[in-house]
PDB file of C-alpha atoms in Angstrom:
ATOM      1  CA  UNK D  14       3.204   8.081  24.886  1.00  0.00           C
ATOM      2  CA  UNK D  15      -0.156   6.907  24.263  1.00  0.00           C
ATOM      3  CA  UNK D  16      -0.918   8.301  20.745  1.00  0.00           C
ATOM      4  CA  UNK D  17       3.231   6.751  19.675  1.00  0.00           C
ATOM      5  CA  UNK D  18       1.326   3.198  21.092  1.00  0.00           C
ATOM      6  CA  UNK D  19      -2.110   3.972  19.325  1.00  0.00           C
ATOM      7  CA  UNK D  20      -0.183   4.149  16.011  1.00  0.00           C
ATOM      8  CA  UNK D  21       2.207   1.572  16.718  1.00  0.00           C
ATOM      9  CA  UNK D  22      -1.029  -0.440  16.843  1.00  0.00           C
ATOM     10  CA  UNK D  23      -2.580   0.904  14.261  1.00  0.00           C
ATOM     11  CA  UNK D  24       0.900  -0.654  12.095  1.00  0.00           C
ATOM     12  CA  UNK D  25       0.286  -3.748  13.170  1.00  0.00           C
ATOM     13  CA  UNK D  26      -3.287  -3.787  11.565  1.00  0.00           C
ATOM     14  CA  UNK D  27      -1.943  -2.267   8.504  1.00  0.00           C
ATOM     15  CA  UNK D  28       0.816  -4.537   7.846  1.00  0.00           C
ATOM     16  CA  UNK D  29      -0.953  -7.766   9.277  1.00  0.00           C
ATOM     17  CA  UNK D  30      -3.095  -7.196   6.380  1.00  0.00           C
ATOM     18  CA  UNK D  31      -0.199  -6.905   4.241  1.00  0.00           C
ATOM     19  CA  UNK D  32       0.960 -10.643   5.041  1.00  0.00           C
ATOM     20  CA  UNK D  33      -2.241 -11.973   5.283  1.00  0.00           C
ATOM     21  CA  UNK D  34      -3.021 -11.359   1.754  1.00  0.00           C
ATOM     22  CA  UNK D  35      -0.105 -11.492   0.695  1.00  0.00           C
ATOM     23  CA  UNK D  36       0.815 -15.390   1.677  1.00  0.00           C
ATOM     24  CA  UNK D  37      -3.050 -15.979   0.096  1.00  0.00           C
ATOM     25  CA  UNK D  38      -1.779 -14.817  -3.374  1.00  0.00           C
ATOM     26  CA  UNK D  39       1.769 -16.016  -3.128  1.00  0.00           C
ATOM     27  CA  UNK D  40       1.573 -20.024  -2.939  1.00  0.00           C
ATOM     28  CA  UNK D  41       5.386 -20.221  -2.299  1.00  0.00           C
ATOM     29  CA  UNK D  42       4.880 -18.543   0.875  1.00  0.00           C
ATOM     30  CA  UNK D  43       3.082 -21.177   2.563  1.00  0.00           C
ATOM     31  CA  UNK D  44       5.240 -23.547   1.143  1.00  0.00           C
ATOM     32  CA  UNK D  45       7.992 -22.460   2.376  1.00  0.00           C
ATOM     33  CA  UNK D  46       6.892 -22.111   6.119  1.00  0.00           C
ATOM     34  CA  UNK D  47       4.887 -25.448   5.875  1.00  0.00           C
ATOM     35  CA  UNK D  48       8.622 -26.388   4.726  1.00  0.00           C
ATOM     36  CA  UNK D  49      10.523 -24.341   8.085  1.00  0.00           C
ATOM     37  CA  UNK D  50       8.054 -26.083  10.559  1.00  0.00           C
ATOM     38  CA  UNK D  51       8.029 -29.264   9.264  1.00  0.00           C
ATOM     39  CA  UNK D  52      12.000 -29.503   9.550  1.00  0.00           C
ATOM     40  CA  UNK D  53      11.652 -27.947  12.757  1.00  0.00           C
ATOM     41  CA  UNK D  54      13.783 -24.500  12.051  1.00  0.00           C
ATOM     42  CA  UNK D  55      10.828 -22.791  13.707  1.00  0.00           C
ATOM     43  CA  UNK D  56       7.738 -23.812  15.660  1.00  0.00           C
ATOM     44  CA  UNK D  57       5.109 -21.490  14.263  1.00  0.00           C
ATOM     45  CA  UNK D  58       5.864 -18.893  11.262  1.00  0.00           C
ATOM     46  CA  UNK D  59       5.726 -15.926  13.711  1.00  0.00           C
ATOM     47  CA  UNK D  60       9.143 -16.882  14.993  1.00  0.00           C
ATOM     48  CA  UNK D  61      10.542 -15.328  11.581  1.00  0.00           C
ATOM     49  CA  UNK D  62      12.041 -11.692  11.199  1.00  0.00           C
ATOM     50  CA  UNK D  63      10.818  -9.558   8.334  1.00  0.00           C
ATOM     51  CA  UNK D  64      13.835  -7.707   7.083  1.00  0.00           C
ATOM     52  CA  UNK D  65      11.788  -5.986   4.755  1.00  0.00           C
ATOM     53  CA  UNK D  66       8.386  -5.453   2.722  1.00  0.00           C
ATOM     54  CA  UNK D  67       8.302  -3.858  -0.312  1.00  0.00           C
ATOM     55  CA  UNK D  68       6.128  -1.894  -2.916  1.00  0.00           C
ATOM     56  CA  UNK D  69       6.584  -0.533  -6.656  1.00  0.00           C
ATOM     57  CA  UNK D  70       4.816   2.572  -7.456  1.00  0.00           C
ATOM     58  CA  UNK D  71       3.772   4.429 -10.508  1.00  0.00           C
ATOM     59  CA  UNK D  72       6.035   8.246 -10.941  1.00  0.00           C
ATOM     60  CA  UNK D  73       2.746  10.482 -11.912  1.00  0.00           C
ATOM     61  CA  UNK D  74       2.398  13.521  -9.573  1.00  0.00           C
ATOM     62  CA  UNK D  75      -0.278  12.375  -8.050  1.00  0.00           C
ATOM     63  CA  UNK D  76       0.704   9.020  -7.256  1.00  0.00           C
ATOM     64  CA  UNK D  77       4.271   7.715  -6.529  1.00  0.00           C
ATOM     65  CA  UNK D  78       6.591   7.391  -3.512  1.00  0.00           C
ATOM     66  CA  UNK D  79       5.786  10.953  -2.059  1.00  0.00           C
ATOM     67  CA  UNK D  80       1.936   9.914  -1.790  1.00  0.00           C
ATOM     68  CA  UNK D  81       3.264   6.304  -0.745  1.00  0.00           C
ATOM     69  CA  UNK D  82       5.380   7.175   2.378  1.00  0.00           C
ATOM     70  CA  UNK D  83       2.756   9.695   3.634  1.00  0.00           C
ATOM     71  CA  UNK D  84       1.032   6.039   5.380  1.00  0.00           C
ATOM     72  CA  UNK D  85       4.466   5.083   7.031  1.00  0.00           C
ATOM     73  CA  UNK D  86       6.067   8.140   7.820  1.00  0.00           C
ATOM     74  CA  UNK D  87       3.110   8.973  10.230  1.00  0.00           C
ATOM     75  CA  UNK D  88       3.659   5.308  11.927  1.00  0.00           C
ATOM     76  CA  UNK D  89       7.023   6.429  12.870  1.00  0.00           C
ATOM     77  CA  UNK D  90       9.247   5.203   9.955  1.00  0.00           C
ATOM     78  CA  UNK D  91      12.140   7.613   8.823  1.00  0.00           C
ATOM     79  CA  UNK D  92      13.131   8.041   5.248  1.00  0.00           C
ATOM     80  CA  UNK D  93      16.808   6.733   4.596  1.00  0.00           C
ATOM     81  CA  UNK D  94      18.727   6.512   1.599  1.00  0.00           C
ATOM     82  CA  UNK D  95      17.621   7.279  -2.103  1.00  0.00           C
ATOM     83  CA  UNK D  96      18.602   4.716  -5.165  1.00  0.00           C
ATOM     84  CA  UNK D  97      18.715   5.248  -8.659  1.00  0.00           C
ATOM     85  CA  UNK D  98      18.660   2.702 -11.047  1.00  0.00           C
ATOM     86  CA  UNK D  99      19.102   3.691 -14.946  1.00  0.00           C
ATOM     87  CA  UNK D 100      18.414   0.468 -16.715  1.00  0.00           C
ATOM     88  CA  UNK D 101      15.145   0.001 -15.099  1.00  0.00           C
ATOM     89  CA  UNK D 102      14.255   3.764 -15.184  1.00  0.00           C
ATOM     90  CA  UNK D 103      13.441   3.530 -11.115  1.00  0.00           C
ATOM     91  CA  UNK D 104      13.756   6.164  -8.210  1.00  0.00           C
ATOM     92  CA  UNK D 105      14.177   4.019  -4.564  1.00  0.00           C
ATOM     93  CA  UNK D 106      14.131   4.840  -1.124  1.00  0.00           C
ATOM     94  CA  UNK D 107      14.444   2.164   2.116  1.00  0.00           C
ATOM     95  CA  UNK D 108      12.472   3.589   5.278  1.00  0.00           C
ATOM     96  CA  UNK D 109      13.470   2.396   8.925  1.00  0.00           C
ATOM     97  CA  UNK D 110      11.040   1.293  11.133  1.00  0.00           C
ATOM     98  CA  UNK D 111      10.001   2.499  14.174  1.00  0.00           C
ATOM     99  CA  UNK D 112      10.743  -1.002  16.150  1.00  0.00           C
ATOM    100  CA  UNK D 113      13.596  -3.315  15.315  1.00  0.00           C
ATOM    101  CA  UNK D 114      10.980  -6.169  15.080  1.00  0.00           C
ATOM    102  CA  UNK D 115       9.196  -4.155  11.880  1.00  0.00           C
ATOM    103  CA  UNK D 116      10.151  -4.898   8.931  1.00  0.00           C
ATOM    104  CA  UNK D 117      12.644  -1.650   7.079  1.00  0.00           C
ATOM    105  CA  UNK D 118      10.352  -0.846   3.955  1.00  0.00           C
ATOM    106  CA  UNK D 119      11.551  -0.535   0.254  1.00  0.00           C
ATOM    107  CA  UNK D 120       9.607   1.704  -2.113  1.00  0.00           C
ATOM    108  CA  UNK D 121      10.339   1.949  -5.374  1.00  0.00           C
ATOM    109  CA  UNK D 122       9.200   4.074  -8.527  1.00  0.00           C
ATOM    110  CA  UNK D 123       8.997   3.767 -12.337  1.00  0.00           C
ATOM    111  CA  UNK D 124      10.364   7.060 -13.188  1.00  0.00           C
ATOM    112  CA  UNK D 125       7.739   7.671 -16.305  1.00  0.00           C
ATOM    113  CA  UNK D 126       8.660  10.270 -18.187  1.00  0.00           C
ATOM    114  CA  UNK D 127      11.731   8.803 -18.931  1.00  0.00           C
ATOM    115  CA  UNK D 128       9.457   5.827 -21.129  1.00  0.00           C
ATOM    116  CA  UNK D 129       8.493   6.575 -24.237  1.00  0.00           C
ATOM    117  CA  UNK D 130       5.838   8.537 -25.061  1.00  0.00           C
ATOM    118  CA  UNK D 131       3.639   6.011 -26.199  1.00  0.00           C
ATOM    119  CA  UNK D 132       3.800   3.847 -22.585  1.00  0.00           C
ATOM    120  CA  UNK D 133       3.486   7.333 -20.965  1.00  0.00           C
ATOM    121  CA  UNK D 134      -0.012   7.515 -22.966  1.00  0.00           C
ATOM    122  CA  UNK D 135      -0.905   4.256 -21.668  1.00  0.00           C
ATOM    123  CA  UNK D 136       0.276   4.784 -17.624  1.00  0.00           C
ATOM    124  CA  UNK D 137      -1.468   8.020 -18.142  1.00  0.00           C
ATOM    125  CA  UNK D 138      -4.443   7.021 -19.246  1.00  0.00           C
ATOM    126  CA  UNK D 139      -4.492   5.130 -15.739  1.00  0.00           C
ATOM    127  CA  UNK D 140      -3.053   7.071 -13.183  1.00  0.00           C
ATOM    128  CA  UNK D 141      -4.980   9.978 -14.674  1.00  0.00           C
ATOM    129  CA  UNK D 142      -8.392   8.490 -13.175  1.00  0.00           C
ATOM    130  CA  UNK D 143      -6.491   9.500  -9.646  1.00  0.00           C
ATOM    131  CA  UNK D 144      -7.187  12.877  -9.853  1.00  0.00           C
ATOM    132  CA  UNK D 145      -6.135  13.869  -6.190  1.00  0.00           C
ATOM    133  CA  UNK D 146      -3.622  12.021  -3.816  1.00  0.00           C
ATOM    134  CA  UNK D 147      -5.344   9.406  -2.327  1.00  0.00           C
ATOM    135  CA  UNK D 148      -2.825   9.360   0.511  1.00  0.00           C
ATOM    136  CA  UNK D 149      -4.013  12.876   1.708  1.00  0.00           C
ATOM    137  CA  UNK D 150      -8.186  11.591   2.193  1.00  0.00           C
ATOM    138  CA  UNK D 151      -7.321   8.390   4.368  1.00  0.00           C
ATOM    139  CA  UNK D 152      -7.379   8.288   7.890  1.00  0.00           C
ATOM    140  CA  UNK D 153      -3.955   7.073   8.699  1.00  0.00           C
ATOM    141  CA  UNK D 154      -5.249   6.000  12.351  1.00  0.00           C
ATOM    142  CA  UNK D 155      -7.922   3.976  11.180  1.00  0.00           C
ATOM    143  CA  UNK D 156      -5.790   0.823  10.092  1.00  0.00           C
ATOM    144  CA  UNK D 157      -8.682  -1.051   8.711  1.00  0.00           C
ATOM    145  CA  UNK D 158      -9.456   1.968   6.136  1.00  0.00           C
ATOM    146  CA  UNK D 159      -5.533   1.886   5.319  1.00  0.00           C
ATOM    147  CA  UNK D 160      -5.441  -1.838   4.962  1.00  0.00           C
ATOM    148  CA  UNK D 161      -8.244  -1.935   2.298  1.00  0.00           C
ATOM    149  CA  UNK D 162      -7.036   1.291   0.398  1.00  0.00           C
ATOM    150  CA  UNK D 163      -3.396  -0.485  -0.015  1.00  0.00           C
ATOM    151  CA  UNK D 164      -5.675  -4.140  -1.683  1.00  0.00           C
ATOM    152  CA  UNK D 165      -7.737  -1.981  -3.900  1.00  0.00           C
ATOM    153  CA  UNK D 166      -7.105  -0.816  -7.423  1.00  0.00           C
ATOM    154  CA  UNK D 167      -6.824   3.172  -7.542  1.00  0.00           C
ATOM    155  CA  UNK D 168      -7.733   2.596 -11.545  1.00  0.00           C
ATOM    156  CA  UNK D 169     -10.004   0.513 -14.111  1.00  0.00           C
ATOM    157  CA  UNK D 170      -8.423  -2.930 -14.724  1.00  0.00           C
ATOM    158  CA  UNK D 171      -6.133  -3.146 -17.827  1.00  0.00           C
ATOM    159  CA  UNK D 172      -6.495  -4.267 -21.045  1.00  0.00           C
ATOM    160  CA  UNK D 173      -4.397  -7.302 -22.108  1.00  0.00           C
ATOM    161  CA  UNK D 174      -2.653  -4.925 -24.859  1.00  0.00           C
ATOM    162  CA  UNK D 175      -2.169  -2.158 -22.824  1.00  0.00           C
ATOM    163  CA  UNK D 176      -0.491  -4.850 -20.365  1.00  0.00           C
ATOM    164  CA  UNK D 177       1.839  -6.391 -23.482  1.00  0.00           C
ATOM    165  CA  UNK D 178       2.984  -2.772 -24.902  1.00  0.00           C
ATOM    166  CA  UNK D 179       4.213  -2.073 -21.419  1.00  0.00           C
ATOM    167  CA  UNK D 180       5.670  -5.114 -21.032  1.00  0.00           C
ATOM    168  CA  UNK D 181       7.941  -4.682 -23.941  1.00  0.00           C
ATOM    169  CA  UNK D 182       9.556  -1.635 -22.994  1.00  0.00           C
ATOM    170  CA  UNK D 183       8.667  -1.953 -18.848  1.00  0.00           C
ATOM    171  CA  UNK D 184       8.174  -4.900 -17.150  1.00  0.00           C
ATOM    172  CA  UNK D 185       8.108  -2.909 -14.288  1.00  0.00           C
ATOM    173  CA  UNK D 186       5.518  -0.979 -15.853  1.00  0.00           C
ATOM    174  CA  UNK D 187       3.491  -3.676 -16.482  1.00  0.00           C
ATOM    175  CA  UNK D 188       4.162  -4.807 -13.215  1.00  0.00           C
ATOM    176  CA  UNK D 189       2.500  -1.836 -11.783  1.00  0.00           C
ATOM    177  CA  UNK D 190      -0.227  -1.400 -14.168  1.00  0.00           C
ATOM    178  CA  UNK D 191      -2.100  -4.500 -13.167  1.00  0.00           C
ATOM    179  CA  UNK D 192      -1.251  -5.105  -9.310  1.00  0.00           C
ATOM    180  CA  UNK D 193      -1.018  -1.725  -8.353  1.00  0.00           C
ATOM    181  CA  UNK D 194      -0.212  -0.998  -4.630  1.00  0.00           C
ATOM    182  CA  UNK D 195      -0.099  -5.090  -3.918  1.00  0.00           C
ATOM    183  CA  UNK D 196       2.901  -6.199  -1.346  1.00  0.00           C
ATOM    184  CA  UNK D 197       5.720  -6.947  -3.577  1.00  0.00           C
ATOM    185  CA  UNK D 198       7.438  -9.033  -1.644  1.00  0.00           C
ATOM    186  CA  UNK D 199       8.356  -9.908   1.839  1.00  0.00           C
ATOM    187  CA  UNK D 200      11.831 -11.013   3.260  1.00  0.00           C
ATOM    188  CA  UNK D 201      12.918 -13.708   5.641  1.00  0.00           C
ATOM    189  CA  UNK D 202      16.226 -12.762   7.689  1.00  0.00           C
ATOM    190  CA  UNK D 203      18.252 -15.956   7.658  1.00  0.00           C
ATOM    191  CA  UNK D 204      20.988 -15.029   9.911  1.00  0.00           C
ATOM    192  CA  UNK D 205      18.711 -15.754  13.124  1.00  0.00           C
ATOM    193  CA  UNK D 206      17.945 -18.750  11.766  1.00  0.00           C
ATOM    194  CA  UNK D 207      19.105 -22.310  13.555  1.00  0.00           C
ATOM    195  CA  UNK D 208      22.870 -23.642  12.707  1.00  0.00           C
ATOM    196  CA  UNK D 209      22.243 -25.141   9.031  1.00  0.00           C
ATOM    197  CA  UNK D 210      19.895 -22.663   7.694  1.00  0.00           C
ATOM    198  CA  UNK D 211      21.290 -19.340   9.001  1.00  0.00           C
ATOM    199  CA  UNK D 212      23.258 -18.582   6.118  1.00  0.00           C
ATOM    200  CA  UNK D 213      21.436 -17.485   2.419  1.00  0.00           C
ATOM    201  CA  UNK D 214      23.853 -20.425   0.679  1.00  0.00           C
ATOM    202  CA  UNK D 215      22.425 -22.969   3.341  1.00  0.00           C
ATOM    203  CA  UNK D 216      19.302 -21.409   2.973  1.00  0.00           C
ATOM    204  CA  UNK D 217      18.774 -21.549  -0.438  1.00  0.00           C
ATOM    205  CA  UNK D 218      20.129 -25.329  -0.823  1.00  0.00           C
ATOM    206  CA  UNK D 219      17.032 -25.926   1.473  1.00  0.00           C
ATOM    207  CA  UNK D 220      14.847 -24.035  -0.281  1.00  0.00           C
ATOM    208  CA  UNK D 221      15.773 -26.102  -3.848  1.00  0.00           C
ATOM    209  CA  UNK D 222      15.261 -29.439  -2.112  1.00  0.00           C
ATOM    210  CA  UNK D 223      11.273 -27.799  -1.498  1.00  0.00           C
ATOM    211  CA  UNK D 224      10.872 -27.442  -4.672  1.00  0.00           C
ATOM    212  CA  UNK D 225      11.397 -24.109  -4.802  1.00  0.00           C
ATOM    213  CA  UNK D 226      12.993 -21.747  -7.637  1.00  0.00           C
ATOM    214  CA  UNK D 227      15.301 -19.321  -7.480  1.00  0.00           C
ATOM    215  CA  UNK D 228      15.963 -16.017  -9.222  1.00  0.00           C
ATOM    216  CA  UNK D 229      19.406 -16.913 -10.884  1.00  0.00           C
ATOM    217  CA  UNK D 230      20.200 -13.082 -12.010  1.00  0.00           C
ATOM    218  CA  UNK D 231      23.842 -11.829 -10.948  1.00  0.00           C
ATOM    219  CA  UNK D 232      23.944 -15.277  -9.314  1.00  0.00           C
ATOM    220  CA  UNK D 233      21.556 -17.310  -7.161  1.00  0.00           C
ATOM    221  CA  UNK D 234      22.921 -15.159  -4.590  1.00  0.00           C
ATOM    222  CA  UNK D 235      23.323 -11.506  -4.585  1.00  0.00           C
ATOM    223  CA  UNK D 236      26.507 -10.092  -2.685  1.00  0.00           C
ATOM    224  CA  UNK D 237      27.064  -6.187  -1.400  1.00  0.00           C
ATOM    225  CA  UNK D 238      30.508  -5.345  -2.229  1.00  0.00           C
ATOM    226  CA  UNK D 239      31.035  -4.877   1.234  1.00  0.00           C
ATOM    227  CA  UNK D 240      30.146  -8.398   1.694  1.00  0.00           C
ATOM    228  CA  UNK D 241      27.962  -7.367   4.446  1.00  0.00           C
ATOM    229  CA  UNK D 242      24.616  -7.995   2.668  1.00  0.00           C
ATOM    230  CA  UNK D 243      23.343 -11.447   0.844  1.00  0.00           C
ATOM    231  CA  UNK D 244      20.352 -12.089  -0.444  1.00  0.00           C
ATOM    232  CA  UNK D 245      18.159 -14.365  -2.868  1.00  0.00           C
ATOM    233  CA  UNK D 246      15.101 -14.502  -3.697  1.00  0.00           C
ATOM    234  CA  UNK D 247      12.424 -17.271  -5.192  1.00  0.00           C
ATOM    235  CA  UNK D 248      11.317 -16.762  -9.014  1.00  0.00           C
ATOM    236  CA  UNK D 249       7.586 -15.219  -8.876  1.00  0.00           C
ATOM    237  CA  UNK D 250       4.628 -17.356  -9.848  1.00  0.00           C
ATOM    238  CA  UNK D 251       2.561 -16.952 -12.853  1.00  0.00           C
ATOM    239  CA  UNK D 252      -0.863 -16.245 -11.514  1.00  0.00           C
ATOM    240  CA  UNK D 253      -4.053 -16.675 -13.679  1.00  0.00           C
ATOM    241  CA  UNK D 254      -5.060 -12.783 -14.143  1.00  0.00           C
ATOM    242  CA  UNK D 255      -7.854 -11.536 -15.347  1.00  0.00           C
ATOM    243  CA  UNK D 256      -8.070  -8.510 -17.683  1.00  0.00           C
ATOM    244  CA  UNK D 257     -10.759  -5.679 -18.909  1.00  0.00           C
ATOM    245  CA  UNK D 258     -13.336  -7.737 -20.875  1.00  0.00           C
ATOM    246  CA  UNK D 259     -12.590 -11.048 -19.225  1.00  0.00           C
ATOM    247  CA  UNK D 260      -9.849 -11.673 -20.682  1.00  0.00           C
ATOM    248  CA  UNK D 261      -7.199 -13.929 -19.219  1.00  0.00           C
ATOM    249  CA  UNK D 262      -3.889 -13.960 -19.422  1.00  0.00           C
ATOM    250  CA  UNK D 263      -0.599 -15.380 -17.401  1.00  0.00           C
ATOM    251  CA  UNK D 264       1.382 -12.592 -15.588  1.00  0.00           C
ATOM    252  CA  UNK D 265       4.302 -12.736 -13.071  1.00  0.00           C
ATOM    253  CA  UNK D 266       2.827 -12.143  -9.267  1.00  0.00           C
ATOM    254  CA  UNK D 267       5.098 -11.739  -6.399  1.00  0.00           C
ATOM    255  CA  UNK D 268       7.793 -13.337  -4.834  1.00  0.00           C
ATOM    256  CA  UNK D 269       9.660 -14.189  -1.602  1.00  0.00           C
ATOM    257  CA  UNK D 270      13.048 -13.025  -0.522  1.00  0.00           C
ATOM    258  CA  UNK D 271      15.826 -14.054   1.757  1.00  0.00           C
ATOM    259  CA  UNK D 272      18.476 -11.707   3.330  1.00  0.00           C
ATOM    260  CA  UNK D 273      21.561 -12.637   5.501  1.00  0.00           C
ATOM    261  CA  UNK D 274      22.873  -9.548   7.450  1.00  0.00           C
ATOM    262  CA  UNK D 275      26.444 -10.073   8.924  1.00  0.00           C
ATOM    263  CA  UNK D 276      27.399  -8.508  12.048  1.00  0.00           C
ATOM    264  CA  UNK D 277      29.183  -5.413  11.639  1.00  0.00           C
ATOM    265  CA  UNK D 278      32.986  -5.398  12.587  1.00  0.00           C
ATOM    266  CA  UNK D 279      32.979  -3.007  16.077  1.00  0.00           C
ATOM    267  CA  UNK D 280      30.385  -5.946  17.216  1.00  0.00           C
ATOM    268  CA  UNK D 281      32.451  -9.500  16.314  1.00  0.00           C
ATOM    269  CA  UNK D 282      32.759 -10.109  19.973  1.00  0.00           C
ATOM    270  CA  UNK D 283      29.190  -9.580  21.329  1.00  0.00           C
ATOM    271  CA  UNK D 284      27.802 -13.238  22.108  1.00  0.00           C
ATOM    272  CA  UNK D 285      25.126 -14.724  19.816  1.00  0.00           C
ATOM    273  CA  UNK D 286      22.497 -14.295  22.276  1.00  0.00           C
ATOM    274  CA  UNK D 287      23.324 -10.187  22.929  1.00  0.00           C
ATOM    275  CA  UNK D 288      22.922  -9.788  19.285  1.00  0.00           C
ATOM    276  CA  UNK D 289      19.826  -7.555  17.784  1.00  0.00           C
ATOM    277  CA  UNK D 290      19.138  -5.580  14.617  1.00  0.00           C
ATOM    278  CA  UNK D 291      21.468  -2.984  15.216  1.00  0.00           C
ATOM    279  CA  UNK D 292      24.401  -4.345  15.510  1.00  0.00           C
ATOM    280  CA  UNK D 293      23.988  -6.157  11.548  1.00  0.00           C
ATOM    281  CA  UNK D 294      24.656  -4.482   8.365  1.00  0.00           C
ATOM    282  CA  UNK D 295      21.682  -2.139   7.494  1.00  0.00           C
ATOM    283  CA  UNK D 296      20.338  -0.432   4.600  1.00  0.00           C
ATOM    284  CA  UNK D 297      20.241  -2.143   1.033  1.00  0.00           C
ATOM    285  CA  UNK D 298      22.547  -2.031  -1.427  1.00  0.00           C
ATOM    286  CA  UNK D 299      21.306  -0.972  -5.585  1.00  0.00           C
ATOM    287  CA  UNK D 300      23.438  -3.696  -7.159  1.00  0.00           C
ATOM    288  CA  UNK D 301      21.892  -6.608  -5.341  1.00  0.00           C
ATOM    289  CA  UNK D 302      18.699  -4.870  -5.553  1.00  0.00           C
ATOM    290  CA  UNK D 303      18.632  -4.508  -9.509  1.00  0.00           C
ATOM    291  CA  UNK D 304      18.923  -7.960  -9.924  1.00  0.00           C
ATOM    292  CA  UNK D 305      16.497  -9.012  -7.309  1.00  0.00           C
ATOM    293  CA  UNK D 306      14.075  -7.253  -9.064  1.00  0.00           C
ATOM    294  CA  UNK D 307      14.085  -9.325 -11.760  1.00  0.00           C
ATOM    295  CA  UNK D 308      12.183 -11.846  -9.748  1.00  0.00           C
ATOM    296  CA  UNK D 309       9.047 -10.915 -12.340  1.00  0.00           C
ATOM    297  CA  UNK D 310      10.531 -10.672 -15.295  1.00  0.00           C
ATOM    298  CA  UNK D 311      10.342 -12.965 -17.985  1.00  0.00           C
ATOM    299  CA  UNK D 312      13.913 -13.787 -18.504  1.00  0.00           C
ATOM    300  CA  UNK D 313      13.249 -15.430 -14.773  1.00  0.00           C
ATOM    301  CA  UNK D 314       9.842 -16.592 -14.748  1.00  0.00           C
ATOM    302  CA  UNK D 315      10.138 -17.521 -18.380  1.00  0.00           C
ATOM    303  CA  UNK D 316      12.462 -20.239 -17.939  1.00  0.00           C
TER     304      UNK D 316
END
């Protein structure tokens, strides 16, 4: 029992590291809280439910999903189901947690090989500097080693070309290239929200009046075909990066997302109250997903 608690604690180092640098290089996140508190949704932002983080990773044998979930997996999350998305050239995978008030964790993968040969040259010219998986020399119950492994770069800063030739055929690519392991994105669960703001519609219509934008592909808001699962998510910010040589450029950064689980038909009758985790729609659905992850791309932040 007491190493399970000693790496439960341990996961609540790693990912309170997660958020906290995560709301310092996403503006939108304080905004948005500021926003909850001052309405009085919530007293204090701690009062929110994570649905889930997630990450993009870089398909190179060293690198990727496999050396990715090696951190989680030994904090007691369990692998779930596997997505494949063609356009984008991404492998998936959503991890449950090992308490309902973690947040499930979404990994995803540029699947390289399938690029062309000349953005393999560039990723590879990269990911090649990590000639071992760094997964396998951390010590996954020291959560202050883990916490500054998953802020710093495993490779040499891009150069602004490298960054555009990705970009043309990747965005995802060039994601990856220049943030690296950096929290993607975080998710606010809506559903146990107060009457007003507990649905994403209601959510969202709160969110515009803040000022805030929204990702507008397949809809402001993204529906499972099961109708089980809705979700939105805010347009990312352009953040003022810098590149090999000093050179600066505007890139896409990250972005916030909302989800609204219903309550899964064998538990319509439970009260309100009685209601946790398990008895909502789980998992994540690819078609909501694809377009969610459009959040950096320029047809989104371009606009």
């Amino acid at each position: 029992m007491e190493a399970k608690s000693d790496k439960l604690a341990t996961l609540d180092i790693v990912l309170g590291g997660l958020m906290r640098r995560y709301k310092e290089r996403v503006p939108d996140v304080g905004t948005i809280l500021n926003a909850m508190v001052n309405t009085g949704m919530i007293n204090h932002a701690d009062e929110i439910e994570n649905d889930h983080i997630a990450f993009r990773t870089m398909g190179v044998p060293q690198l990727g999903v496999q050396s990715f979930e090696k951190i989680f997996l030994h904090y007691g999350y369990e692998k779930r189901d596997h997505y494949f998305f063609e356009g984008k050239k991404l492998d998936a995978w959503w991890y449950s947690p090992p308490r309902e008030s973690d947040p499930r964790i979404f990994v995803s993968e540029l699947r390289v090989g399938d690029l062309s040969e000349e953005a393999q040259r560039i990723i590879r010219s990269y990911t090649d500097e990590v000639t071992s998986d760094p997964a396998d020399s951390l010590d996954l119950d020291n959560g202050l080693e883990v916490d500054a492994f998953l802020h710093k770069p495993l490779w040499r800063t891009p150069t602004v070309s490298d960054y555009q030739a990705l970009l043309k055929e990747s965005e995802y690519a060039a994601w990856v290239i220049y943030n690296r392991y950096y929290l993607n994105h975080f998710t606010i669960s809506v559903h146990n929200l107060p009457e007003g703001y507990n649905t994403v519609a209601d959510f969202n219509t709160f969110l515009e009046k803040n000022g805030i934008r929204l990702n507008t592909s397949g809809g402001k808001i993204k529906v499972s075909p099961d109708g089980g699962l809705l979700q939105s998510s805010t347009v990312a910010e352009m953040i003022n990066a810098e590149f090999a040589g000093g050179e600066k450029l505007s890139i896409s950064g990250s972005y916030v997302e909302f989800a609204e689980r219903k309550i899964l038909p064998q538990f319509k009758n439970i009260p309100q109250q009685e209601l946790h985790r398990r008895h909502r729609r789980d998992g994540f659905e690819a078609g909501n997903a694809d377009k969610i992850f459009e959040s950096t791309y320029t047809t989104q932040t371009g606009k």
